[in-house]
Coordinates of C-alpha atoms in Angstrom, one line a residue:
M1 CA 12.6 19.0 14.9
P2 CA 9.2 18.2 13.3
L3 CA 8.4 21.9 13.0
L4 CA 11.4 22.3 10.6
K5 CA 11.7 19.1 8.6
A6 CA 8.4 17.2 8.3
P7 CA 6.8 19.1 5.4
I8 CA 9.4 18.4 2.7
S9 CA 12.3 16.1 3.4
R10 CA 10.3 13.4 5.2
S11 CA 7.7 13.3 2.4
L12 CA 10.4 12.7 -0.2
L13 CA 12.7 10.4 1.8
D14 CA 10.3 8.6 4.2
F15 CA 7.1 8.2 2.1
H16 CA 4.9 5.2 2.8
T17 CA 5.1 2.2 0.5
P18 CA 2.1 0.0 0.6
L19 CA 2.4 -3.6 1.7
G20 CA -0.2 -6.2 0.6
F21 CA -3.6 -4.9 -0.5
R22 CA -5.7 -2.1 0.9
F23 CA -8.9 -0.6 -0.2
H24 CA -10.2 2.7 1.2
I25 CA -13.7 4.0 0.7
S26 CA -14.8 7.4 2.1
A27 CA -17.9 9.5 2.1
L28 CA -19.0 13.0 3.3
S29 CA -22.5 12.2 4.5
T30 CA -23.2 15.8 5.7
P31 CA -21.2 19.0 5.8
H32 CA -20.4 18.1 9.5
F33 CA -19.8 14.4 9.3
A34 CA -17.6 12.0 7.3
S35 CA -16.8 8.4 7.4
S36 CA -14.1 6.1 6.0
Y37 CA -13.6 2.3 5.8
T38 CA -10.5 0.3 5.0
L39 CA -10.1 -3.4 4.1
A40 CA -6.6 -4.7 4.3
S41 CA -4.9 -8.0 3.5
T42 CA -1.3 -8.5 4.5
G43 CA -1.4 -12.2 5.1
L44 CA -4.1 -11.6 7.7
L45 CA -7.4 -10.1 6.8
G46 CA -8.0 -6.9 8.7
G47 CA -9.1 -3.3 8.3
S48 CA -10.5 -0.3 10.1
F49 CA -13.4 2.1 10.1
S50 CA -13.3 5.8 11.2
Y51 CA -15.6 8.7 11.7
L52 CA -15.1 12.4 11.8
Y53 CA -17.3 15.2 13.1
T54 CA -16.6 18.9 12.9
S55 CA -18.7 21.8 14.2
L56 CA -17.4 23.9 11.4
S57 CA -19.4 23.2 8.3
L58 CA -17.3 21.9 5.4
P59 CA -17.7 23.6 2.0
A60 CA -20.5 22.3 -0.1
L61 CA -18.2 21.0 -2.8
P62 CA -18.0 17.6 -4.4
F63 CA -15.5 15.3 -2.8
A64 CA -15.9 12.4 -5.2
T65 CA -12.8 11.0 -6.8
R66 CA -14.2 11.6 -10.3
S67 CA -14.6 15.3 -9.6
L68 CA -11.2 16.1 -8.2
P69 CA -7.8 16.1 -10.0
L70 CA -5.1 13.7 -9.0
P71 CA -3.0 16.4 -7.1
A72 CA -5.9 16.7 -4.7
F73 CA -5.3 13.1 -3.5
T74 CA -1.6 12.9 -4.0
P75 CA -0.3 16.5 -3.2
T76 CA 3.1 17.5 -4.2
S77 CA 5.9 16.6 -1.7
Y78 CA 7.6 20.0 -2.1
R79 CA 5.2 22.5 -0.5
Q80 CA 6.7 26.0 -0.7
L81 CA 6.4 28.2 2.4
L82 CA 4.1 31.2 2.1
P83 CA 4.7 34.7 3.4
L84 CA 3.8 35.1 7.1
C85 CA 0.3 36.3 7.9
P86 CA -0.9 38.0 11.1
P87 CA -3.4 36.1 13.1
D88 CA -7.1 37.2 13.1
P89 CA -7.9 39.8 15.7
P90 CA -9.9 38.3 18.6
W91 CA -12.9 40.6 17.9
W92 CA -13.3 39.0 14.4
W93 CA -14.6 35.9 16.1
E94 CA -17.2 37.7 18.2
I95 CA -20.9 37.1 17.2
W96 CA -23.4 39.2 19.2
H97 CA -27.1 38.9 19.4
A98 CA -29.4 41.0 21.6
G99 CA -26.4 42.2 23.6
R100 CA -25.0 38.7 24.2
R101 CA -22.1 36.8 22.7
I102 CA -23.3 33.6 21.0
D103 CA -20.2 32.6 19.1
N104 CA -18.7 29.1 19.8
R105 CA -15.2 27.6 19.4
D106 CA -14.8 25.2 16.5
T107 CA -14.2 21.5 17.5
L108 CA -13.2 18.4 15.6
L109 CA -13.7 14.8 16.8
Y110 CA -12.2 11.8 15.2
G111 CA -12.2 8.1 16.0
R112 CA -10.7 5.0 14.3
L113 CA -11.0 1.3 15.3
Y114 CA -8.5 -1.2 13.8
L115 CA -9.4 -4.8 13.4
P116 CA -8.8 -7.6 14.3
H117 CA -6.7 -6.3 17.3
S118 CA -9.4 -3.8 18.4
T119 CA -6.9 -0.9 18.6
L120 CA -8.8 2.4 19.1
E121 CA -7.5 5.8 18.2
A122 CA -9.2 9.1 19.2
L123 CA -8.6 12.7 18.4
Y124 CA -10.0 15.9 20.0
L125 CA -9.2 19.2 18.4
R126 CA -10.4 22.6 19.5
R127 CA -9.6 26.1 18.5
L128 CA -9.4 28.2 21.7
T129 CA -8.3 31.5 20.3
P130 CA -7.1 32.8 16.9
T131 CA -3.6 31.9 17.9
T132 CA -4.1 28.9 20.2
Q133 CA -5.3 25.3 19.5
L134 CA -5.7 22.3 21.8
K135 CA -5.1 18.8 20.5
I136 CA -5.6 15.6 22.5
N137 CA -4.7 12.2 21.1
A138 CA -5.5 8.9 22.8
V139 CA -4.7 5.3 21.9
S140 CA -6.2 2.2 23.5
D141 CA -4.5 -1.2 22.9
V142 CA -3.9 -4.1 25.3
R143 CA -0.5 -4.6 23.8
L144 CA 0.7 -1.2 25.1
P145 CA 1.9 -0.5 28.6
N146 CA -1.0 0.4 30.9
G147 CA -3.4 -0.4 28.0
G148 CA -2.8 2.8 26.1
S149 CA -1.6 6.4 26.3
V150 CA -2.8 10.0 26.0
L151 CA -1.0 12.9 24.4
A152 CA -2.1 16.5 25.0
L153 CA -0.6 19.3 23.0
L154 CA -1.3 23.0 23.2
A155 CA -0.1 24.9 20.1
Q156 CA 0.3 28.6 19.7
D157 CA 1.1 30.4 16.4
T158 CA 1.4 34.1 16.1
G159 CA 3.0 34.1 12.6
R160 CA 6.5 35.4 13.7
W161 CA 6.9 32.6 16.3
S162 CA 5.1 29.4 17.2
A163 CA 5.3 27.1 20.2
E164 CA 3.9 23.7 21.3
Y165 CA 3.6 22.4 24.9
M166 CA 2.9 18.7 25.3
Y167 CA 2.3 16.1 28.0
S168 CA 2.2 12.3 27.4
T169 CA 1.0 9.7 30.0
D170 CA 3.7 7.5 28.5
S171 CA 6.6 7.9 31.1
A172 CA 4.9 11.1 32.2
L173 CA 6.7 13.0 29.4
L174 CA 6.8 16.8 29.4
G175 CA 8.0 18.7 26.4
V176 CA 8.1 22.1 24.8
R177 CA 9.3 23.2 21.4
G178 CA 9.3 26.5 19.5
L179 CA 10.1 28.0 16.2
Y180 CA 11.1 31.6 15.4
N181 CA 11.0 33.2 12.0
F182 CA 13.4 36.0 11.2
G183 CA 12.7 38.8 8.8
L184 CA 9.7 41.0 8.3
S185 CA 7.0 40.8 11.0
P186 CA 3.5 39.8 9.8
R187 CA 2.0 42.4 12.1
N188 CA 4.0 45.2 10.5
P189 CA 5.3 43.6 7.3
G190 CA 6.3 46.7 5.4
I191 CA 5.7 44.8 2.2
G192 CA 4.5 46.6 -1.0
K193 CA 6.0 50.0 -0.1
K194 CA 7.9 51.6 -2.9
P195 CA 11.4 52.8 -2.0
P196 CA 12.0 56.5 -1.7
A197 CA 13.4 58.3 -4.8
T198 CA 16.7 58.8 -3.1
E199 CA 17.1 55.2 -2.0
K200 CA 19.5 53.1 -4.1
V201 CA 18.0 49.9 -5.4
A202 CA 20.4 47.0 -5.9
P203 CA 20.6 45.7 -9.5
E204 CA 18.8 42.6 -10.6
G205 CA 20.2 39.4 -9.1
Y206 CA 21.4 41.2 -5.9
G207 CA 18.0 41.9 -4.3
I208 CA 18.5 39.9 -1.1
S209 CA 19.7 41.3 2.2
R210 CA 19.7 40.0 5.8
A211 CA 17.0 37.4 6.7
G212 CA 15.9 37.3 3.0
E213 CA 14.4 40.7 2.9
S214 CA 14.3 42.4 -0.4
V215 CA 16.5 45.5 -0.4
S216 CA 14.2 47.1 -3.0
G217 CA 11.3 47.1 -0.5
G218 CA 9.4 44.5 -2.4
E219 CA 8.2 41.1 -1.3
Q220 CA 10.3 38.9 1.0
V221 CA 12.0 36.2 -1.2
S222 CA 13.3 33.9 1.6
R223 CA 13.0 33.1 5.3
F224 CA 15.4 32.0 7.9
S225 CA 14.0 30.1 10.9
A226 CA 15.4 28.7 14.1
G227 CA 13.8 26.2 16.5
A228 CA 14.5 24.0 19.6
E229 CA 12.7 21.4 21.6
V230 CA 13.2 20.1 25.2
Y231 CA 11.5 17.1 26.8
Y232 CA 11.8 15.3 30.1
G233 CA 10.3 12.0 31.4
L234 CA 9.2 12.3 35.0
L235 CA 9.1 8.5 35.6
N236 CA 12.3 7.4 33.9
K237 CA 14.2 10.6 35.0
S238 CA 15.6 11.1 31.5
G239 CA 15.4 14.0 29.0
G240 CA 16.6 15.3 25.8
M241 CA 16.8 18.3 23.5
S242 CA 17.5 19.2 19.9
T243 CA 18.0 22.4 17.9
G244 CA 17.4 23.2 14.2
L245 CA 17.9 25.8 11.5
R246 CA 16.0 26.2 8.3
F247 CA 16.4 28.4 5.2
A248 CA 13.7 28.4 2.6
T249 CA 12.7 30.4 -0.4
L250 CA 9.3 32.0 -0.8
P251 CA 7.0 32.4 -3.8
A252 CA 8.6 35.8 -4.7
Y253 CA 11.9 34.1 -5.4
T254 CA 12.5 33.9 -9.1
G255 CA 14.8 30.9 -9.2
F256 CA 14.2 27.2 -8.3
P257 CA 12.5 26.9 -4.9
Y258 CA 14.6 25.2 -2.4
T259 CA 14.8 24.5 1.4
M260 CA 17.8 23.7 3.6
T261 CA 17.6 22.4 7.1
L262 CA 20.2 21.5 9.8
T263 CA 19.3 19.8 13.1
L264 CA 21.5 18.9 16.0
N265 CA 20.9 16.7 19.1
P266 CA 23.8 17.6 21.4
L267 CA 23.1 14.9 24.0
M268 CA 23.1 12.0 21.4
G269 CA 25.6 13.7 19.1
N270 CA 23.3 13.3 16.0
L271 CA 23.8 15.9 13.2
S272 CA 21.4 15.9 10.3
S273 CA 21.2 18.1 7.2
S274 CA 18.8 18.1 4.3
Y275 CA 18.5 19.9 1.0
S276 CA 15.3 19.9 -1.1
V277 CA 14.6 21.6 -4.4
R278 CA 11.8 21.8 -6.9
A279 CA 14.0 21.4 -10.0
G280 CA 11.1 22.0 -12.4
D281 CA 7.3 22.1 -12.7
L282 CA 7.2 18.3 -12.6
L283 CA 10.3 17.3 -10.6
S284 CA 11.3 17.6 -6.9
L285 CA 14.6 16.3 -5.4
S286 CA 15.8 15.9 -1.8
S287 CA 18.9 14.6 -0.1
Q288 CA 19.8 14.1 3.6
F289 CA 23.1 13.5 5.4
D290 CA 23.2 12.1 9.0
F291 CA 26.3 11.9 11.2
N292 CA 27.0 11.0 14.8
V293 CA 30.0 12.8 16.3
Y294 CA 30.4 10.1 19.0
S295 CA 30.3 6.9 17.0
Y296 CA 31.3 8.4 13.6
E297 CA 28.4 6.6 12.0
S298 CA 26.9 8.3 9.0
G299 CA 24.0 7.9 6.5
V300 CA 23.0 9.3 3.2
A301 CA 19.6 9.2 1.6
M302 CA 18.2 10.7 -1.7
G303 CA 14.7 10.9 -3.0
M304 CA 12.8 12.3 -5.9
E305 CA 9.2 13.0 -7.1
L306 CA 8.3 13.1 -10.8
W307 CA 4.9 13.9 -12.2
K308 CA 3.9 12.3 -15.5
L309 CA 1.7 13.9 -18.1
R310 CA -0.8 12.3 -20.5
D311 CA 0.1 12.1 -24.1
L312 CA -1.0 15.5 -25.4
G313 CA 1.1 15.5 -28.6
G314 CA 4.7 16.3 -29.0
L315 CA 7.2 16.3 -26.1
D316 CA 7.8 20.1 -26.2
E317 CA 4.1 20.7 -26.1
R318 CA 3.6 18.4 -23.2
L319 CA 6.3 20.0 -21.2
S320 CA 5.2 23.6 -21.9
R321 CA 1.5 23.1 -21.5
G322 CA 1.3 20.3 -19.0
G323 CA 3.9 21.7 -16.6
K324 CA 2.1 25.0 -16.4
R325 CA -1.2 23.3 -15.9
L326 CA 0.2 21.2 -13.1
E327 CA 1.7 24.3 -11.4
R328 CA -1.7 26.1 -11.7
A329 CA -3.5 23.1 -10.2
K330 CA -1.0 22.9 -7.3
E331 CA -1.4 26.6 -6.6
T332 CA -5.2 26.4 -6.8
I333 CA -5.4 23.4 -4.4
E334 CA -3.0 25.0 -1.9
A335 CA -5.0 28.3 -2.1
G336 CA -8.2 26.3 -1.6
R337 CA -6.8 24.6 1.5
R338 CA -6.0 28.0 3.0
R339 CA -9.5 29.3 2.2
G340 CA -11.2 26.1 3.1
L341 CA -12.5 25.4 -0.4
V342 CA -11.2 24.3 -3.8
E343 CA -12.1 26.0 -7.1
L344 CA -12.9 22.9 -9.2
G345 CA -13.1 24.9 -12.4
E346 CA -9.4 25.8 -12.2
A347 CA -8.2 22.6 -10.6
S348 CA -9.9 20.5 -13.4
R349 CA -7.2 21.8 -15.7
A350 CA -4.9 19.2 -14.1
G351 CA -6.7 16.4 -16.0
D352 CA -3.6 16.1 -18.2
I353 CA -1.7 14.5 -15.2
A354 CA -1.3 10.7 -15.6
G355 CA 0.5 9.9 -12.3
C356 CA 3.3 10.6 -9.9
L357 CA 6.5 8.5 -9.3
K358 CA 8.4 8.7 -6.0
A359 CA 11.7 7.0 -5.4
R360 CA 14.3 6.9 -2.6
V361 CA 17.6 5.2 -1.9
D362 CA 20.1 5.2 1.0
Q363 CA 23.7 4.1 1.5
R364 CA 22.6 0.6 2.7
G365 CA 21.0 -0.2 -0.6
N366 CA 17.4 0.2 0.5
V367 CA 15.2 1.4 -2.3
G368 CA 11.6 2.5 -2.2
L369 CA 9.4 3.0 -5.2
L370 CA 5.9 4.3 -5.4
W371 CA 3.6 5.1 -8.3
E372 CA 0.3 7.0 -7.8
G373 CA -2.3 7.3 -10.4
R374 CA -6.0 6.9 -11.2
V375 CA -8.2 4.6 -13.2
K376 CA -11.6 6.3 -13.9
E377 CA -13.1 6.8 -10.4
L378 CA -10.4 5.0 -8.5
V379 CA -7.1 6.4 -7.2
Y380 CA -4.4 3.8 -6.7
S381 CA -1.0 3.6 -5.2
C382 CA 1.4 0.7 -6.0
G383 CA 4.9 0.4 -4.6
A384 CA 7.7 -1.9 -3.6
S385 CA 10.5 -2.0 -1.0
I386 CA 13.8 -3.4 -2.4
D387 CA 17.1 -4.3 -0.7
L388 CA 19.9 -4.3 -3.2
R389 CA 22.1 -6.2 -0.7
G390 CA 19.5 -8.8 0.1
G391 CA 20.9 -11.4 -2.2
K392 CA 18.0 -13.7 -3.3
D393 CA 15.5 -11.9 -1.1
I394 CA 16.0 -8.6 -2.9
I395 CA 12.3 -7.6 -2.7
N396 CA 11.1 -7.0 0.8
G397 CA 7.5 -6.3 0.0
V398 CA 5.1 -5.0 -2.6
G399 CA 1.6 -3.6 -2.2
L400 CA -1.4 -1.9 -3.8
E401 CA -3.8 0.6 -2.3
L402 CA -7.1 1.8 -3.8
Q403 CA -9.1 4.8 -2.8
Y404 CA -12.6 5.8 -3.6
S405 CA -14.7 8.7 -2.2
S406 CA -18.2 9.9 -2.9

């Protein structure tokens, strides 16, 4: 269930560790056009170049690596869910001139060519209505069956529920998946209303009722969601399905933010549960347990993310000042993404951040390490994949990635 698990547990347990050497350079040429180039060396020299065009003008803000704090390039893995918001009314999108509608739908085009294999990726994204979006992915490669494939996905999000309908030319796959959020409706939230004088308010510490609603009439502190997906291949005459549950705290929750998920694939017998928590301003933890009811095979994985601060003086001062600055920087960047801009004056307070360490380990002894930091105008990522049971070949691979944007 990607709708339930991808944002948190995968970023802490399945993060990418670089292999070999890669150098990325990007530039925003105009408010509508951006380009990126990559040079890679993994025993064989290669790379890629990509271009992006959007009809929606990007904010006129600096995107250079020297102007943005490190969390802008390496965002925190634990991204807390926000309260549900109702979609924009359709008439908000209407632009009239001389009695005629002249508004257009925003479109994004993206293309990337990989060398030396000449693999081509393409993306078409178009916002049809305030609640509907069309996405088409295409891949061209002579090594793939039929020379490539196309995936079309129609997504709909109303706040309370969301759904995705997809079709892939690979095996003529048809699929649909949906997610429903229980609790207060974003169209009629009932948030911010004070309780009547005769209504009893639960004491502090007991302010949660069904579906995470605050019994005191305040903000919702948690959310319970349920989802399912079904897919069927017309050519191979096979299908599948999975279901999932998620419970997550919202910003109004006063304790440590956490998220719990449970997914089940009844046809294959796979059961997976995960628990992620932001244990502090600088630390996030995640664990996952997998079990198959048919084969009795099981798996356990644990991951962590730790942000390091620069030497600002004593340890107590660093933890008190730096942790709050990192939290403010994260909130500013997340708010900027929602509004389409970043307030650099506030985000620059995250200059005390030296880097970020990610680590994961599973029951087979596979360890992944990743360190992300910056040196002047370069953002770098260095990591290693380690097999504790590999004997003499304990290190599977190491790598270094450099990023620069202007």
